[in-house]
Short mmCIF file of C-alpha atoms in Angstrom, two decimals:
data_model
loop_
_atom_site.label_atom_id
_atom_site.label_comp_id
_atom_site.label_asym_id
_atom_site.label_seq_id
_atom_site.Cartn_x
_atom_site.Cartn_y
_atom_site.Cartn_z
CA UNK A 1 5.26 3.14 -10.40
CA UNK A 2 8.31 3.21 -8.44
CA UNK A 3 10.95 0.98 -6.95
CA UNK A 4 10.31 -2.58 -5.79
CA UNK A 5 13.32 -4.52 -4.51
CA UNK A 6 15.46 -1.61 -5.69
CA UNK A 7 15.04 -2.44 -9.37
CA UNK A 8 11.34 -2.84 -10.09
CA UNK A 9 8.92 -0.44 -11.84
CA UNK A 10 5.39 -0.41 -12.99
CA UNK A 11 4.92 0.29 -15.60
CA UNK A 12 -17.24 15.74 -18.22
CA UNK A 13 -19.67 12.80 -17.69
CA UNK A 14 -22.52 15.12 -16.93
CA UNK A 15 -22.58 18.85 -17.36
CA UNK A 16 -20.83 20.80 -14.65
CA UNK A 17 -23.99 22.71 -13.79
CA UNK A 18 -26.27 19.71 -13.38
CA UNK A 19 -23.59 17.72 -11.57
CA UNK A 20 -22.86 20.62 -9.23
CA UNK A 21 -26.55 20.86 -8.40
CA UNK A 22 -26.70 17.14 -7.78
CA UNK A 23 -23.66 17.20 -5.52
CA UNK A 24 -24.92 20.29 -3.72
CA UNK A 25 -28.28 18.67 -3.12
CA UNK A 26 -26.71 15.61 -1.59
CA UNK A 27 -24.41 17.75 0.50
CA UNK A 28 -27.26 19.76 2.00
CA UNK A 29 -29.10 16.58 2.81
CA UNK A 30 -26.11 15.22 4.73
CA UNK A 31 -25.43 18.34 6.75
CA UNK A 32 -29.07 18.66 7.76
CA UNK A 33 -28.82 15.51 9.84
CA UNK A 34 -26.86 14.75 12.98
CA UNK A 35 -23.18 15.58 13.44
CA UNK A 36 -20.75 13.66 11.21
CA UNK A 37 -19.19 11.96 14.24
CA UNK A 38 -22.53 10.27 14.94
CA UNK A 39 -22.90 8.88 11.44
CA UNK A 40 -21.82 5.51 10.22
CA UNK A 41 -18.79 5.85 7.97
CA UNK A 42 -19.22 4.96 4.32
CA UNK A 43 -16.92 2.15 3.20
CA UNK A 44 -14.76 2.98 0.16
CA UNK A 45 -11.68 1.51 -1.48
CA UNK A 46 -8.99 3.00 -3.71
CA UNK A 47 -6.93 0.63 -5.85
CA UNK A 48 -3.66 2.22 -6.94
CA UNK A 49 -1.55 1.29 -9.95
CA UNK A 50 1.51 0.00 -8.07
CA UNK A 51 2.94 -0.69 -4.64
CA UNK A 52 2.90 2.27 -2.21
CA UNK A 53 5.14 5.05 -3.56
CA UNK A 54 5.58 8.83 -3.28
CA UNK A 55 3.45 8.95 -6.45
CA UNK A 56 0.56 7.93 -4.16
CA UNK A 57 1.75 10.10 -1.27
CA UNK A 58 -1.26 12.39 -1.04
CA UNK A 59 -3.74 9.56 -0.68
CA UNK A 60 -1.70 7.90 2.04
CA UNK A 61 -1.35 11.27 3.75
CA UNK A 62 -5.14 11.63 3.71
CA UNK A 63 -5.43 8.16 5.21
CA UNK A 64 -2.83 8.69 7.93
CA UNK A 65 -4.05 12.16 8.92
CA UNK A 66 -7.70 11.10 9.08
CA UNK A 67 -8.89 13.33 6.23
CA UNK A 68 -11.04 10.56 4.76
CA UNK A 69 -12.63 9.86 8.12
CA UNK A 70 -13.36 13.56 8.54
CA UNK A 71 -15.25 13.35 5.26
CA UNK A 72 -17.30 10.40 6.50
CA UNK A 73 -15.35 7.66 4.74
CA UNK A 74 -13.92 4.43 6.07
CA UNK A 75 -11.20 4.40 3.43
CA UNK A 76 -8.99 1.52 2.36
CA UNK A 77 -6.08 1.83 -0.05
CA UNK A 78 -5.13 -1.34 -1.88
CA UNK A 79 -1.87 -1.44 -3.84
CA UNK A 80 -1.80 -2.40 -7.48
CA UNK A 81 0.97 -4.46 -9.01
CA UNK A 82 2.23 -6.10 -12.20
CA UNK A 83 -0.68 -8.56 -12.36
CA UNK A 84 -3.43 -6.20 -11.22
CA UNK A 85 -5.62 -4.08 -13.49
CA UNK A 86 -7.10 -1.18 -11.54
CA UNK A 87 -9.61 -0.51 -14.32
CA UNK A 88 -10.93 -4.07 -14.11
CA UNK A 89 -11.09 -3.96 -10.31
CA UNK A 90 -13.13 -0.74 -10.28
CA UNK A 91 -15.31 -1.82 -13.20
CA UNK A 92 -16.17 -5.02 -11.31
CA UNK A 93 -17.29 -3.04 -8.25
CA UNK A 94 -14.56 -4.41 -5.97
CA UNK A 95 -13.24 -0.87 -5.48
CA UNK A 96 -14.94 2.50 -5.85
CA UNK A 97 -11.89 4.44 -7.02
CA UNK A 98 -8.68 3.72 -8.88
CA UNK A 99 -5.46 5.06 -10.37
CA UNK A 100 -4.52 4.53 -14.01
CA UNK A 101 -3.19 6.39 -17.06
CA UNK A 102 -5.46 8.58 -19.18
CA UNK A 103 -5.15 6.34 -22.24
CA UNK A 104 -6.42 3.38 -20.19
CA UNK A 105 -9.63 5.29 -19.46
CA UNK A 106 -10.13 5.84 -23.20
CA UNK A 107 -9.37 2.21 -23.99
CA UNK A 108 -11.80 1.00 -21.32
CA UNK A 109 -14.58 3.28 -22.56
CA UNK A 110 -13.94 2.13 -26.12
CA UNK A 111 -14.73 -1.38 -24.87
CA UNK A 112 -17.97 -0.20 -23.27
CA UNK A 113 -16.61 0.02 -19.70
CA UNK A 114 -18.11 3.24 -18.23
CA UNK A 115 -15.15 4.65 -16.31
CA UNK A 116 -14.80 8.38 -15.67
CA UNK A 117 -11.67 10.37 -14.77
CA UNK A 118 -12.25 12.72 -11.82
CA UNK A 119 -8.74 14.13 -11.33
CA UNK A 120 -5.15 13.81 -12.56
CA UNK A 121 -2.26 13.57 -10.11
CA UNK A 122 0.37 14.37 -12.74
CA UNK A 123 -0.04 17.29 -15.13
CA UNK A 124 3.10 16.07 -16.89
CA UNK A 125 3.62 12.34 -16.85
CA UNK A 126 6.76 11.19 -15.03
CA UNK A 127 7.01 8.30 -17.48
CA UNK A 128 10.30 8.32 -19.37
CA UNK A 129 12.48 6.24 -21.62
CA UNK A 130 15.78 5.69 -19.80
CA UNK A 131 19.05 5.37 -21.69
CA UNK A 132 22.66 4.83 -20.76
CA UNK A 133 24.33 8.20 -20.34
CA UNK A 134 25.45 9.81 -23.59
CA UNK A 135 23.97 7.14 -25.88
CA UNK A 136 20.73 8.89 -26.98
CA UNK A 137 20.10 12.60 -27.50
CA UNK A 138 16.54 12.60 -28.84
CA UNK A 139 13.72 10.27 -29.88
CA UNK A 140 15.03 9.84 -33.43
CA UNK A 141 18.19 8.27 -32.03
CA UNK A 142 16.20 5.38 -30.54
CA UNK A 143 16.42 3.58 -33.89
CA UNK A 144 18.45 0.37 -33.68
CA UNK A 145 18.21 0.39 -29.88
CA UNK A 146 16.71 -2.45 -27.87
CA UNK A 147 13.71 -0.91 -26.14
CA UNK A 148 11.89 -2.49 -23.20
CA UNK A 149 8.26 -1.34 -22.88
CA UNK A 150 4.97 -2.85 -21.77
CA UNK A 151 3.44 -4.66 -24.76
CA UNK A 152 0.89 -2.53 -26.59
CA UNK A 153 1.81 0.71 -24.83
CA UNK A 154 0.04 3.57 -26.59
CA UNK A 155 2.88 6.00 -26.02
CA UNK A 156 5.44 3.65 -27.58
CA UNK A 157 3.29 2.97 -30.63
CA UNK A 158 2.90 6.73 -31.01
CA UNK A 159 6.64 7.42 -30.70
CA UNK A 160 7.58 4.71 -33.19
CA UNK A 161 5.18 6.16 -35.77
CA UNK A 162 5.92 9.83 -35.09
CA UNK A 163 9.71 9.39 -35.29
CA UNK A 164 9.84 6.66 -37.97
CA UNK A 165 11.51 4.16 -35.68
CA UNK A 166 11.50 1.22 -38.07
CA UNK A 167 14.71 -0.41 -36.84
CA UNK A 168 14.14 -0.61 -33.10
CA UNK A 169 14.18 -3.96 -31.37
CA UNK A 170 11.01 -4.24 -29.28
CA UNK A 171 11.25 -6.22 -26.06
CA UNK A 172 8.64 -6.83 -23.39
CA UNK A 173 9.25 -4.95 -20.16
CA UNK A 174 9.27 -7.37 -17.23
CA UNK A 175 9.73 -4.98 -14.31
CA UNK A 176 13.44 -5.72 -13.92
CA UNK A 177 16.24 -3.29 -14.76
CA UNK A 178 18.84 -6.05 -14.97
CA UNK A 179 18.69 -6.48 -18.75
CA UNK A 180 18.97 -2.72 -19.22
CA UNK A 181 21.98 -2.49 -16.92
CA UNK A 182 23.79 -5.27 -18.81
CA UNK A 183 23.27 -3.79 -22.29
CA UNK A 184 24.68 -0.36 -23.23
CA UNK A 185 22.44 -0.39 -26.31
CA UNK A 186 19.27 -0.90 -24.25
CA UNK A 187 16.49 1.54 -23.40
CA UNK A 188 13.85 0.94 -20.75
CA UNK A 189 10.62 2.54 -19.67
CA UNK A 190 10.49 4.00 -16.17
CA UNK A 191 9.40 6.89 -13.99
CA UNK A 192 11.83 9.76 -13.54
CA UNK A 193 10.78 9.81 -9.89
CA UNK A 194 12.37 6.46 -9.15
CA UNK A 195 14.43 4.45 -11.68
CA UNK A 196 17.08 7.10 -12.43
CA UNK A 197 17.81 7.32 -8.70
CA UNK A 198 17.93 3.52 -8.34
CA UNK A 199 20.29 3.22 -11.28
CA UNK A 200 22.59 5.90 -9.88
CA UNK A 201 22.67 3.96 -6.61
CA UNK A 202 23.80 0.93 -8.63
CA UNK A 203 26.52 3.01 -10.27
CA UNK A 204 24.76 3.16 -13.64
CA UNK A 205 24.86 6.64 -15.15
CA UNK A 206 21.77 7.39 -17.21
CA UNK A 207 19.76 9.93 -19.16
CA UNK A 208 16.06 9.94 -19.95
CA UNK A 209 13.49 11.33 -22.37
CA UNK A 210 10.05 12.39 -21.13
CA UNK A 211 7.23 10.65 -23.02
CA UNK A 212 5.33 13.94 -22.74
CA UNK A 213 8.03 15.72 -24.76
CA UNK A 214 7.47 13.36 -27.69
CA UNK A 215 3.98 14.84 -28.11
CA UNK A 216 2.07 12.10 -26.28
CA UNK A 217 0.72 14.32 -23.51
CA UNK A 218 -1.23 11.84 -21.44
CA UNK A 219 -2.30 12.50 -17.86
CA UNK A 220 -0.63 10.12 -15.42
CA UNK A 221 -2.04 8.63 -12.24
CA UNK A 222 -5.54 9.61 -13.21
CA UNK A 223 -8.06 9.15 -10.39
CA UNK A 224 -11.20 7.51 -11.71
CA UNK A 225 -14.52 5.98 -10.74
CA UNK A 226 -17.61 4.74 -12.61
CA UNK A 227 -20.59 6.49 -14.16
CA UNK A 228 -22.75 4.50 -11.74
CA UNK A 229 -20.85 5.80 -8.73
CA UNK A 230 -21.18 9.41 -9.88
CA UNK A 231 -24.88 9.01 -10.56
CA UNK A 232 -25.82 7.09 -7.42
CA UNK A 233 -23.34 8.37 -4.82
CA UNK A 234 -22.03 11.78 -5.89
CA UNK A 235 -21.64 12.82 -2.26
CA UNK A 236 -19.20 9.93 -1.68
CA UNK A 237 -17.20 10.92 -4.76
CA UNK A 238 -17.09 14.51 -3.52
CA UNK A 239 -16.00 13.46 -0.02
CA UNK A 240 -13.28 11.24 -1.48
CA UNK A 241 -11.93 14.03 -3.63
CA UNK A 242 -12.13 16.61 -0.83
CA UNK A 243 -9.91 14.42 1.34
CA UNK A 244 -7.64 13.44 -1.55
CA UNK A 245 -6.91 17.04 -2.54
CA UNK A 246 -6.27 17.93 1.10
CA UNK A 247 -3.96 14.92 1.39
CA UNK A 248 -1.91 15.93 -1.61
CA UNK A 249 -1.54 19.47 -0.32
CA UNK A 250 -0.35 17.98 2.98
CA UNK A 251 2.11 15.60 1.35
CA UNK A 252 3.53 18.43 -0.71
CA UNK A 253 4.57 20.25 2.47
CA UNK A 254 5.20 17.29 4.80
CA UNK A 255 6.38 14.33 2.73
CA UNK A 256 9.07 13.55 5.32
CA UNK A 257 6.32 12.88 7.86
CA UNK A 258 4.32 10.61 5.54
CA UNK A 259 7.17 8.66 3.91
CA UNK A 260 7.68 6.32 6.89
CA UNK A 261 3.96 5.47 6.62
CA UNK A 262 4.50 4.60 2.95
CA UNK A 263 7.45 2.46 3.96
CA UNK A 264 5.21 0.52 6.35
CA UNK A 265 3.04 -0.35 3.35
CA UNK A 266 6.02 -1.13 1.10
CA UNK A 267 9.07 -2.13 3.20
CA UNK A 268 11.27 -2.35 0.10
CA UNK A 269 11.17 1.44 -0.21
CA UNK A 270 14.18 3.34 1.05
CA UNK A 271 13.63 6.68 2.76
CA UNK A 272 16.26 8.38 0.62
CA UNK A 273 14.55 7.09 -2.55
CA UNK A 274 11.23 8.47 -1.33
CA UNK A 275 12.82 11.83 -0.57
CA UNK A 276 14.16 11.90 -4.13
CA UNK A 277 10.78 10.93 -5.58
CA UNK A 278 8.81 13.49 -3.57
CA UNK A 279 11.10 16.27 -4.73
CA UNK A 280 11.28 15.09 -8.35
CA UNK A 281 7.50 14.92 -8.76
CA UNK A 282 6.74 18.38 -7.31
CA UNK A 283 6.75 20.31 -10.60
CA UNK A 284 5.04 17.50 -12.50
CA UNK A 285 2.07 17.53 -10.10
CA UNK A 286 1.71 21.18 -9.13
CA UNK A 287 3.13 22.81 -12.28
CA UNK A 288 1.49 23.26 -15.67
CA UNK A 289 -2.25 23.96 -15.62
CA UNK A 290 -2.36 23.17 -11.89
CA UNK A 291 -0.63 26.48 -11.14
CA UNK A 292 -3.73 28.44 -12.11
CA UNK A 293 -6.44 25.78 -12.23
CA UNK A 294 -5.52 23.84 -9.10
CA UNK A 295 -4.45 20.30 -8.24
CA UNK A 296 -5.90 17.56 -10.42
CA UNK A 297 -7.08 19.79 -13.27
CA UNK A 298 -7.76 18.25 -16.69
CA UNK A 299 -8.66 19.97 -19.96
CA UNK A 300 -10.88 18.94 -22.87
CA UNK A 301 -8.12 19.93 -25.28
CA UNK A 302 -5.67 17.37 -23.92
CA UNK A 303 -8.27 14.62 -23.69
CA UNK A 304 -9.34 15.36 -27.28
CA UNK A 305 -5.73 15.24 -28.49
CA UNK A 306 -5.02 11.95 -26.71
CA UNK A 307 -8.23 10.42 -28.06
CA UNK A 308 -7.31 11.40 -31.62
CA UNK A 309 -3.82 9.92 -31.21
CA UNK A 310 -5.24 6.59 -30.04
CA UNK A 311 -7.78 6.62 -32.89
CA UNK A 312 -5.00 7.31 -35.39
CA UNK A 313 -2.99 4.39 -34.02
CA UNK A 314 -6.00 2.08 -34.17
CA UNK A 315 -5.82 1.44 -30.43
CA UNK A 316 -9.42 2.63 -30.02
CA UNK A 317 -12.18 2.59 -32.64
CA UNK A 318 -14.84 4.99 -31.42
CA UNK A 319 -14.79 8.73 -30.90
CA UNK A 320 -16.89 10.25 -28.13
CA UNK A 321 -17.40 13.65 -26.54
CA UNK A 322 -14.89 14.30 -23.78
CA UNK A 323 -17.68 15.36 -21.39
CA UNK A 324 -18.37 11.65 -21.00
CA UNK A 325 -14.74 10.77 -20.37
CA UNK A 326 -13.82 13.09 -17.52
CA UNK A 327 -15.16 15.70 -15.12
CA UNK A 328 -13.52 18.34 -12.92
CA UNK A 329 -16.75 18.96 -10.99
CA UNK A 330 -15.41 17.27 -7.84
CA UNK A 331 -12.15 19.21 -7.69
CA UNK A 332 -11.58 22.14 -5.36
CA UNK A 333 -12.73 25.37 -6.97
#
């Protein structure tokens, strides 16, 4: 989800009314006791989907500024990576919260893994297909290109089918941009918040196509937990989201203060790259539905559309009501 070594990249459960009542009940129970400062902090862990990046900036801001502690949480943020599946880590109970893509939630649930999305960092996914400058104008022109993507990527299967790309040369994305740089005919997956900047630094002029603009409108960096967590500890989920939303609002205004903290967690990050990323992701996070609905908002319409696309591609087999897939009950109203 950003730059590693300069060239690396990662690739409503219960009704709102009943859930709100449940959360409210737990909240009143907590405040009726002694002051928060006298209470033992609740341990919780967030597993992200890559090494520390501006794309995780709000959570690290909440950690650094003590927002999680203010909410009664002893919070730990563990970085993901190329060999780490956040969905598996959360499903196993080794972390309470995670970051992933919306389609991964649907794929997990299709396999009987009861994960639930509770917020979306990106209203418009920053995931793009990067091309050498002037070589590709639209998705149809990807035919006969060598395209590096993560094997089995839902968005790539969708694009190939939607644009009749029957002559592309599929290659497995390894995390390195070296093969892309060497081949003018190559295309690689990436995030517009990081790889284009890294390539420019290497003297490689590039263009990119947003995956979202192809019609695959997934939510990116979806924050998720489990059905069990929501049922048994809704007050912890609410506290986590309260601090997370506050952290993202803080990072939006003060990324320059938080970026050195990110760099401590990922020394390979350059401050100038983080400045670029923080600015590039602004509209993708706080634009779209978030303008009126607030940070993290998700709609049934988009979840329904994504589910139908994955069903059509044969990536998932079972259709289910979106109220089981996601909830916005823990977001700021």
